[in-house]
Coordinates of C-alpha atoms and ligand atoms in Angstrom, one line a residue:
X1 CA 0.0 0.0 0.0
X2 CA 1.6 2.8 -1.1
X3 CA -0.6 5.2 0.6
X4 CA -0.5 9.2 -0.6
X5 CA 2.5 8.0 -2.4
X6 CA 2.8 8.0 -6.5
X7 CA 5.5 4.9 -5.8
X8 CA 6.8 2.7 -3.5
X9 CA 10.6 4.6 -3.6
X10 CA 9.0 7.8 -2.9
X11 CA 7.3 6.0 0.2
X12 CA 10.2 4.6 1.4
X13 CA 12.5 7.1 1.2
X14 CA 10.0 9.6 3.2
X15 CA 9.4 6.4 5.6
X16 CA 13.0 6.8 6.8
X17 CA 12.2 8.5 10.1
X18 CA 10.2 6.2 11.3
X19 CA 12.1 2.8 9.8
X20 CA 15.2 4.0 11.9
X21 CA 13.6 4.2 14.8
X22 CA 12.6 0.7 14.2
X23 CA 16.1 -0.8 13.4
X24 CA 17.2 1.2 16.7
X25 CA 13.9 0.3 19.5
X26 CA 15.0 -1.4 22.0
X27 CA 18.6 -1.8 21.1
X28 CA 20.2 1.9 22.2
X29 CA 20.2 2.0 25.8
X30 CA 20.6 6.0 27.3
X31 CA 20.3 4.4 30.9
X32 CA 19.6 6.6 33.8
X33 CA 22.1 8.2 36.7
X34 CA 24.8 5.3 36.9
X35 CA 23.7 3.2 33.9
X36 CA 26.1 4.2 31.1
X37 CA 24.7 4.9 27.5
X38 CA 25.4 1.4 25.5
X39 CA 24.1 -0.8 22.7
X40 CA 22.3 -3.9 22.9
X41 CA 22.1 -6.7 19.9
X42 CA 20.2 -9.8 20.8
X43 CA 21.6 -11.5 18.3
X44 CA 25.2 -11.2 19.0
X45 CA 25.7 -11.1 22.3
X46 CA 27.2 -14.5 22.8
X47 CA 29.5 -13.6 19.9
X48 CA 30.8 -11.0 21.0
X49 CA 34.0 -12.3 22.7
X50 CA 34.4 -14.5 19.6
X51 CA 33.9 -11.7 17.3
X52 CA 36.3 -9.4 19.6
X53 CA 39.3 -12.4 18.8
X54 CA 39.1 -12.2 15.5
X55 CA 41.8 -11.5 13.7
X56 CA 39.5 -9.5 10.7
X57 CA 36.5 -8.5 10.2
X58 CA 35.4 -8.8 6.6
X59 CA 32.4 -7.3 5.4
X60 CA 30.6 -9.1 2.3
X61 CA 27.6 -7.7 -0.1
X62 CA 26.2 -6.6 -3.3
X63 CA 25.5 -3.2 -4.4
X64 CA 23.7 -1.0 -2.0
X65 CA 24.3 -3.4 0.7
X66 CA 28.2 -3.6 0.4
X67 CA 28.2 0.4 -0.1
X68 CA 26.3 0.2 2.8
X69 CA 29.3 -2.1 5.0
X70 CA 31.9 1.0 3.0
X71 CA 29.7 3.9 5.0
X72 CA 30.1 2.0 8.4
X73 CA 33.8 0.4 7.6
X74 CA 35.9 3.5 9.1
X75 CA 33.8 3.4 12.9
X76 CA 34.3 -0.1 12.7
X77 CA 38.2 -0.3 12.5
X78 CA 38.0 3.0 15.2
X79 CA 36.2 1.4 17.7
X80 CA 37.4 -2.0 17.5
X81 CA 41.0 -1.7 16.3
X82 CA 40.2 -4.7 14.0
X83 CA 41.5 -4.5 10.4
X84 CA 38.2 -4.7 8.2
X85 CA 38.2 -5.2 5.0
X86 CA 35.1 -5.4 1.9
X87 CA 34.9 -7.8 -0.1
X88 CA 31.9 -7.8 -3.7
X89 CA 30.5 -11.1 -2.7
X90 CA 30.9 -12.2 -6.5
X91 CA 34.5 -11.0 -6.7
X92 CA 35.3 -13.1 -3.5
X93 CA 33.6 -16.2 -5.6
X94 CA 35.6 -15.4 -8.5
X95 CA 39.5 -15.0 -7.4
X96 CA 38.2 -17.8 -4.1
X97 CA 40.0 -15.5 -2.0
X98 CA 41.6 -16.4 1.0
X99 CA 39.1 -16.5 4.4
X100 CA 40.9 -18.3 7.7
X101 CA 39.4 -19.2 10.5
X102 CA 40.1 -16.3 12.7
X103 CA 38.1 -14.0 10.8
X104 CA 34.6 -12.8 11.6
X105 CA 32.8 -12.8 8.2
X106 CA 30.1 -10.4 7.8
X107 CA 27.3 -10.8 5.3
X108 CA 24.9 -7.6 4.2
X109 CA 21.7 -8.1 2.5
X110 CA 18.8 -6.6 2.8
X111 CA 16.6 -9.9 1.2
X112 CA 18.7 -12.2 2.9
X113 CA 18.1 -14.1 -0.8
X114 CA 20.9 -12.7 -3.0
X115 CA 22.8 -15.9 -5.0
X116 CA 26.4 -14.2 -4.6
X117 CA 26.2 -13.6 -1.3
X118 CA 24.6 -16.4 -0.6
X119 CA 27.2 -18.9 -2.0
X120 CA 30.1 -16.4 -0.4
X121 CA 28.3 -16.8 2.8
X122 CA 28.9 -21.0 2.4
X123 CA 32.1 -20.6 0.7
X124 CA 33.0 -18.9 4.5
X125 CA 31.0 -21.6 6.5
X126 CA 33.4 -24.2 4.3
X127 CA 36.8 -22.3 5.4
X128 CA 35.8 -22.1 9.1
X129 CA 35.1 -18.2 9.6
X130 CA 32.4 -16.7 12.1
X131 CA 29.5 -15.4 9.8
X132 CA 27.4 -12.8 10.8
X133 CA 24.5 -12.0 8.6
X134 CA 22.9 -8.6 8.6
X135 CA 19.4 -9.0 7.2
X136 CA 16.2 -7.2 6.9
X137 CA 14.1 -10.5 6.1
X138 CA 13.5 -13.0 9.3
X139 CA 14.0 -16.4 7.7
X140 CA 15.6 -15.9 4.9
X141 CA 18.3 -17.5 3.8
X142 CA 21.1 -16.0 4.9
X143 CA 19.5 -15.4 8.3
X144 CA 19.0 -19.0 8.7
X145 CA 22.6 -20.2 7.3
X146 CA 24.7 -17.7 9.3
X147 CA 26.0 -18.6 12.8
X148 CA 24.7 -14.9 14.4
X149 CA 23.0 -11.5 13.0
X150 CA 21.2 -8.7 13.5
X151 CA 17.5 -7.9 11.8
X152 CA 17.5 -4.2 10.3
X153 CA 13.6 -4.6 11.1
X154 CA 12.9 -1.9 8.1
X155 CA 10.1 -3.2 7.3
X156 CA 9.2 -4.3 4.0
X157 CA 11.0 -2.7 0.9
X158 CA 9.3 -3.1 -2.4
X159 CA 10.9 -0.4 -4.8
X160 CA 14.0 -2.5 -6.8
X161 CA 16.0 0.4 -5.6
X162 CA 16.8 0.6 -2.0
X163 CA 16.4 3.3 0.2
X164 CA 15.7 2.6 3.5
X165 CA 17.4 -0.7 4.0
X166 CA 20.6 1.2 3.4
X167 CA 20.6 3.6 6.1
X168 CA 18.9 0.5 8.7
X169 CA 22.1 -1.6 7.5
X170 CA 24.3 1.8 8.1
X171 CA 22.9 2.2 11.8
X172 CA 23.0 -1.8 12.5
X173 CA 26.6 -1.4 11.9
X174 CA 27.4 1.8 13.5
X175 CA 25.8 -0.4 16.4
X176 CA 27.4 -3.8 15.9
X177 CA 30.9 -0.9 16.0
X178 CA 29.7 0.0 19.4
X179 CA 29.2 -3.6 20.4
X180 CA 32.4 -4.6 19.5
X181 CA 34.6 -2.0 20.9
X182 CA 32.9 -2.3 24.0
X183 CA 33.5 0.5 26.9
X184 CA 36.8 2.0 27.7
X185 CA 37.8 4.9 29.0
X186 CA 39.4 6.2 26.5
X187 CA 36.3 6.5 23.8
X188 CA 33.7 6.9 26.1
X189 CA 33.2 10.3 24.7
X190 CA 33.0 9.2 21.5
X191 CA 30.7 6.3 22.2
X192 CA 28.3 8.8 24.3
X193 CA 28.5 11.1 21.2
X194 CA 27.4 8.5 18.4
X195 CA 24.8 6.7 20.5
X196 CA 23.3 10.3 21.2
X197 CA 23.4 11.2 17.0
X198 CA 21.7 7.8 16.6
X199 CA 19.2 8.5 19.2
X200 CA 18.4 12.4 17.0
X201 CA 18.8 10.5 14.0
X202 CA 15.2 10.0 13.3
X203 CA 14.1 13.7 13.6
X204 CA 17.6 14.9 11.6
X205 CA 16.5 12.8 9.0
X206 CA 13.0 14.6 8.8
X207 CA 14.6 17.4 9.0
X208 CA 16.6 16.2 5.7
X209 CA 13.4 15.1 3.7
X210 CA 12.7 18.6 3.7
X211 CA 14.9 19.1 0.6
X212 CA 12.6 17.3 -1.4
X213 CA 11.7 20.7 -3.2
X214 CA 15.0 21.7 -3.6
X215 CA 16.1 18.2 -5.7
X216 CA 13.1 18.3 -8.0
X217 CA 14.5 21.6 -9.1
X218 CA 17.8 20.4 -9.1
X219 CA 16.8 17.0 -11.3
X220 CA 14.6 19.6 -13.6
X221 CA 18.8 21.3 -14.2
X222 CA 20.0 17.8 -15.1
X223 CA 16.8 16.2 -17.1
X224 CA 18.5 15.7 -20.5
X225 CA 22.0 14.9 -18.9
X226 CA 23.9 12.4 -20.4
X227 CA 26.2 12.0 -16.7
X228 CA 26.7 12.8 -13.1
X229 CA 29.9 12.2 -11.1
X230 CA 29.6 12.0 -7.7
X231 CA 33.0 13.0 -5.6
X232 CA 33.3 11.7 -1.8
X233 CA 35.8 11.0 0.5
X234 CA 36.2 9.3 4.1
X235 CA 32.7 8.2 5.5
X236 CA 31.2 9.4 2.7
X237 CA 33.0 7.3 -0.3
X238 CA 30.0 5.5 0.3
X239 CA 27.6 8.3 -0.2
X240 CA 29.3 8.8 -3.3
X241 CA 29.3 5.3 -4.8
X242 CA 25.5 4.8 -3.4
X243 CA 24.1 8.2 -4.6
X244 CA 25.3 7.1 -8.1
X245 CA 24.1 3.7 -8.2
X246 CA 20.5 4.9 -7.4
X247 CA 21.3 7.5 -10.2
X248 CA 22.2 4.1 -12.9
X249 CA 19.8 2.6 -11.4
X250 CA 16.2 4.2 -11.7
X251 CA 17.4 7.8 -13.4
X252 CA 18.8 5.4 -16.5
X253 CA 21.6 8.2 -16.3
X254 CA 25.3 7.2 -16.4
X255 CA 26.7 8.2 -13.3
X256 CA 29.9 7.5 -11.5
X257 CA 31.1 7.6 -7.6
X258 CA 34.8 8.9 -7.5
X259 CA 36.8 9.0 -4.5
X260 CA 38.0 12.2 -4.1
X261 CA 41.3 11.4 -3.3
X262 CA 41.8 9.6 -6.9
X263 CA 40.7 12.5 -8.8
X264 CA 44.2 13.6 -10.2
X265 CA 44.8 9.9 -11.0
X266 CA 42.4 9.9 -13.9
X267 CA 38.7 11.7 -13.4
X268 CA 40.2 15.3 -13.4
X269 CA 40.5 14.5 -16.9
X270 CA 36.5 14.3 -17.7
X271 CA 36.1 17.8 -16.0
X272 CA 34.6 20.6 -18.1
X273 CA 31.9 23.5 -18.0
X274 CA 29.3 20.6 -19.5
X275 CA 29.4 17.7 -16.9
X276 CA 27.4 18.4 -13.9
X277 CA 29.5 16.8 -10.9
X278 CA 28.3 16.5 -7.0
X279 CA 30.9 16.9 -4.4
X280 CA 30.2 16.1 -1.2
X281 CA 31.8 18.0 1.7
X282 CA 30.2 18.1 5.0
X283 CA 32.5 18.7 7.8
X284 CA 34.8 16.0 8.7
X285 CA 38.1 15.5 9.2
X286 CA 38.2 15.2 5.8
X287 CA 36.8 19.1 5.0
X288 CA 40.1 21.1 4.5
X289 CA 41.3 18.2 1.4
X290 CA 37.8 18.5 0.0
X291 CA 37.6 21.8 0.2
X292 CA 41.0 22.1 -2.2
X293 CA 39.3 19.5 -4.8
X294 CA 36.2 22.1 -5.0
X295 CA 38.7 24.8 -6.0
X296 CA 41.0 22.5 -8.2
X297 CA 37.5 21.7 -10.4
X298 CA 36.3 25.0 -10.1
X299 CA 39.5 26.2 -11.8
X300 CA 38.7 23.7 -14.3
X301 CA 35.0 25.1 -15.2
X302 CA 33.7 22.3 -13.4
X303 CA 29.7 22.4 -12.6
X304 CA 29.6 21.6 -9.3
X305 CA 26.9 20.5 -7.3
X306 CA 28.3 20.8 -3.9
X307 CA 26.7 19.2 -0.7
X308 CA 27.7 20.5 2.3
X309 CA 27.2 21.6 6.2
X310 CA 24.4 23.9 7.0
X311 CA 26.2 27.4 7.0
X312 CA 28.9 25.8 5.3
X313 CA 28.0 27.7 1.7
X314 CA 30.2 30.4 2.0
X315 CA 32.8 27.6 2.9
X316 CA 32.6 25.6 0.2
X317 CA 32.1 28.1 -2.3
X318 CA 35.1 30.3 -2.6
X319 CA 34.9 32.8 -5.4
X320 CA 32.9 29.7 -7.9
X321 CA 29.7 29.3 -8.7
X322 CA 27.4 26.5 -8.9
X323 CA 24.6 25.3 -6.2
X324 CA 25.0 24.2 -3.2
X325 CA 23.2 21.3 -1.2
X326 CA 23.0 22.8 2.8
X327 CA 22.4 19.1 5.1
X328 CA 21.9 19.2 8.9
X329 CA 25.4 18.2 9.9
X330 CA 25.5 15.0 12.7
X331 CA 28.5 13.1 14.4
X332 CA 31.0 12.2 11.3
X333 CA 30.5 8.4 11.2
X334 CA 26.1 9.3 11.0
X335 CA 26.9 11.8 7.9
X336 CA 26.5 9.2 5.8
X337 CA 23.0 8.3 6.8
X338 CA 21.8 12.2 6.0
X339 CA 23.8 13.0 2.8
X340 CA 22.3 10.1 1.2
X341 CA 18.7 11.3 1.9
X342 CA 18.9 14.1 -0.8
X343 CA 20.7 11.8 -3.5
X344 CA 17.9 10.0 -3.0
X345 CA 15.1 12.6 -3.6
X346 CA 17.3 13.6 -7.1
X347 CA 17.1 9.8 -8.6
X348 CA 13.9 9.4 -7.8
X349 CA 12.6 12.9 -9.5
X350 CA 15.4 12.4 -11.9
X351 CA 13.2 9.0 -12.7
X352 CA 9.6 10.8 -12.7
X353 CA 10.8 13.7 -14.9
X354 CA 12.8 11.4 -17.9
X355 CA 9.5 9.3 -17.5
X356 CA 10.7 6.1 -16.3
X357 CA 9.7 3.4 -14.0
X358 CA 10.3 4.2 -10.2
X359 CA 10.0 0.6 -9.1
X360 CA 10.9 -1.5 -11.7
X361 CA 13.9 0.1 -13.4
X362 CA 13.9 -2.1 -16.7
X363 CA 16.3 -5.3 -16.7
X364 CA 16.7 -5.3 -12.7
X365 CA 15.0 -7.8 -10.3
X366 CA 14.1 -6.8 -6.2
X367 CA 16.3 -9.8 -5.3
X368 CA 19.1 -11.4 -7.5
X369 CA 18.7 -15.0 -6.8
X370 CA 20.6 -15.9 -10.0
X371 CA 24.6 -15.8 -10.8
Ligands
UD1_401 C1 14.6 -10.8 19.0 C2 13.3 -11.1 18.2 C3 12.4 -9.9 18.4 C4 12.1 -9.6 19.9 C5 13.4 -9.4 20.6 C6 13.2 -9.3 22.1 C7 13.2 -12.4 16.2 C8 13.4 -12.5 14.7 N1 13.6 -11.3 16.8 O1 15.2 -9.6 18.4 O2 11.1 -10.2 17.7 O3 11.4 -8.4 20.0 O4 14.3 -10.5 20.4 O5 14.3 -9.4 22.8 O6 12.5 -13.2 16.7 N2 20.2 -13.9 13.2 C9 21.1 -14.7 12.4 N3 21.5 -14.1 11.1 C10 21.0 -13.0 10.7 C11 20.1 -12.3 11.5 C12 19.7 -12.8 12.7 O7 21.6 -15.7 12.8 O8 21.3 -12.6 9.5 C13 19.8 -14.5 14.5 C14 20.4 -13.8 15.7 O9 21.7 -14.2 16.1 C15 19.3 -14.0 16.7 C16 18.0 -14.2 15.9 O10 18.4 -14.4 14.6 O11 19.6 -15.3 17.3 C17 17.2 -12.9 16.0 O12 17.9 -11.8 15.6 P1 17.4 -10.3 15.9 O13 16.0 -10.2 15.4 O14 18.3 -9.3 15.4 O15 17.4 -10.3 17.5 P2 16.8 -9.3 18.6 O16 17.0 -7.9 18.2 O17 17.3 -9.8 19.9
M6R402 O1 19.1 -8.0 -1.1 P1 20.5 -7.6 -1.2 O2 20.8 -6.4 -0.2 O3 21.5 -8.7 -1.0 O4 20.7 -7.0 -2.6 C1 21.9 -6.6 -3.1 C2 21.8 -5.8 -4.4 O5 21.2 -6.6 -5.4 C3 20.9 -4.6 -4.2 O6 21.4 -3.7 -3.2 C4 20.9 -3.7 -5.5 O7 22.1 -3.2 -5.8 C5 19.8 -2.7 -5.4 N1 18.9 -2.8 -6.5 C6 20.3 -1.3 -5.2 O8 19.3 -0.3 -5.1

C-alpha cells in the first residue's frame, strides 16, 4: 500500500524517520544516573567475545548493501581496532579468495536471498570463519545459514531500488561498531557522542526530507543529462558510490562515484563547464582536502553541485559558482546516513521527470537470486 505515495521509492524514502527508529527500539540503551549509554544486539551477544578475537573482520555484499558495510567500515576499525576489509560477494567467488578461521565474516543483505552472497556466505561456512548476517528479512536465507546476525527490522522494501534498508544496514553497523569495541575509557566520549546522534537521527533525518523541493528543481537542471559524477571521500565514499548507483539505477543516467582522493589519478580529466558533478563536503576530518578538490574543479570550469554543512555555503564556495546542497550536519561516522537522503530525492525525480519506471527500473529484479 503505497498510501498518498505516486510509488513505493518515494514511500520509502519519506518512511526513513520512522524505519530507523525501528532498526534502533530497544537496542540503544541511554540508561539513567549510573547506567552508562550502551548498545544492545540480541543477536550477537554471545559472539561477542568470539567476534572481539578475531583477527578481521570482513564485510561481504552486493550493491547498495556492500556500499552500505563501506559507510560503516571507518567506525568499525576506530572502535574496535580490528582491520576490516570489503569484499563484492561475486569478486570473492571469482578469485576464491583467501578466508581463515580467525576471521569474523560479515554478510549484508537486505533480502537475505541474493545468489552471490549467498554462496560467499557457504564458501565462509566451508573455510571455518564466524558469519554474521545482517538481514532485513526474518527467515531468509542467509538469516537462517549464518552462525549470528542482527535484523534491520525496516520493514518491508518493495521499490527495486533501496532506500531505507541502506541507512537501517548503516545504523546496525554503526551499532554492531559500538558492540564490539565495548567500553573503555578512552572513547567513552565518543561512544556517548554516536549513540546520542543515533538517538536524534530520526528527527535529523526529517529534517533532511525537507529538501525534497529543492532536488526536484535540481533533477529539472540535469533532465536531459547524459552524466553525473559524484565525488566523496572518508565516511562518505560511500555516499558517493550509493548516490550514483541509485542514479544508474532508476534515473537510467550514467553516473559515477569517485573517490575524491583519486581524482588527479584519472577523473580530473572528464572535468569541463558541460558535466554536472556532485561533491560532497560536510564537515569532517576530511573538509580542508575536499575543500582544495572544490577549487582544483572549479579552476577547471567544473559544474559543481556541492553538498555540504548547513552554514557551510560560503565555505565551500570560494569565489565559484554553482549550487550548493545545505544538510543538517550530525556526528561524522552518522553523515553518511543524511547526505544520502537528498541523492535519493534527485534519482527518484530524476526517474519521474525522464518518465521512467520508479520501481521497476527495466532489466533489474528486487532480489538477485541468480549468478
Ligand atoms: C529478538 C526477536 C524480536 C524480539 C526481541 C526481544 C526475532 C526475529 N527477533 O530480536 O522479535 O522483540 O528478540 O528481545 O525473533 N540472526 C542470524 N542471522 C541474521 C540475522 C539474525 O543468525 O542474519 C539470528 C540472531 O543471532 C538471533 C536471531 O536471529 O539469534 C534474531 O535476531 P534479531 O531479530 O536481530 O534479534 P533481537 O534484536 O534480539
Ligand atoms: O538484497 P540484497 O541487499 O542482497 O541486494 C543486493 C543488491 O542486489 C541490491 O542492493 C541492488 O544493488 C539494489 N537494487 C540497489 O538499489
Amino acid at each position: 500500500n503505497k498510501g498518498k505515495y505516486e510509488h513505493y521509492m518515494q514511500k520509502e524514502i519519506h518512511e526513513q524517520p520512522e524505519s530507523l527508529k525501528t532498526t534502533m527500539r530497544g537496542r540503544l540503551i541511554r540508561g539513567g544516573s549510573s547506567k552508562a549509554k550502551t548498545v544492545l544486539l540480541g543477536g550477537l551477544k554471545d559472539h561477542l567475545k568470539t567476534i572481539r578475537r578475531s583477527r578481521r573482520i570482513v564485510f561481504i555484499g552486493c550493491g547498495t548493501s556492500y556500499n552500505a558495510a563501506l559507510a560503516a567500515r571507518p567506525i568499525l576499525e576506530e572502535l574496535s581496532g580490528i582491520p576490516v576489509t570489503m569484499e563484492i560477494a561475486s569478486d570473492l567467488l571469482d578469485r576464491q579468495g583467501p578466508i581463515y578461521r580467525e576471521d569474523t565474516a560479515v554478510f549484508v543483505s537486505q533480502s537475505g536471498e541474493t545468489a552471490d552472497t549467498l554462496l560467499a556466505l557457504e564458501y565462509a561456512l566451508e573455510n571455518g570463519a564466524l558469519c554474521v548476517g545482517i538481514t532485513n528479512t526474518v527467515g531468509s536465507a542467509i538469516a537462517r545459514h549464518t552462525h549470528c546476525g542482527v535484523h534491520i527490522n525496516a520493514g518491508c522494501e518493495i521499490g527495486v531500488a533501496s532506500t531505507k534498508a541502506y541507512t537501517s544496514q548503516i545504523v546496525v553497523m554503526a551499532m554492531l561498531a559500538l558492540a564490539i569495541g565495548g567500553d573503555t575509557l578512552s572513547n567513552q566520549a565518543r561512544r556517548e557522542a554516536i549513540i546520542d546522534g543515533l538517538f536524534d537521527l530520526p528527527n535529523t533525518v526529517r529534517e533532511a526530507l525537507k529538501l525534497d523541493q529543492e532536488m526536484k528543481d535540481l533533477a529539472k537542471l540535469l533532465i536531459a543529462e547524459q552524466s553525473l559524477l559524484v565525488f566523496g571521500r572518508g565516511y562518505n565514499y560511500a555516499t558517493a558510490l550509493e548516490g550514483a548507483l541509485k542514479v544508474k539505477e532508476v534515473a537510467l543516467m550514467h553516473s559515477e562515484g569517485i573517490l575524491a582522493g583519486e581524482m588527479k589519478h584519472g577523473p580530473l580529466a572528464l572535468v569541463d563547464e558541460n558535466l554536472p558533478i556532485v561533491v560532497i563536503a560536510t564537515r569532517d576530518a576530511c573538509f580542508s582536502k575536499q575543500q582544495s578538490v572544490i577549487q582544483q574543479l572549479h579552476a577547471r570550469k567544473g559544474r559543481l553541485i556541492v553538498m555540504c554543512s548547513k552554514g557551510d555555503a560560503a565555505a565551500v564556495c570560494a569565489g565559484g559558482s554553482g549550487r550548493v546542497i545545505e544538510v543538517p550536519q550530525v556526528e561524522d561516522c552518522l553523515q553518511p546516513v543524511i547526505n544520502i537522503i537528498p541523492l535519493q530525492l534527485l534519482a527518484y525525480h530524476l526517474t519521474v521527470l525522464r518518465g521512467f519506471n520508479v520501481d521497476q527500473p527495466r532489466n533489474l529484479a528486487k532480489s538477485v537470486t541468480t549468478q
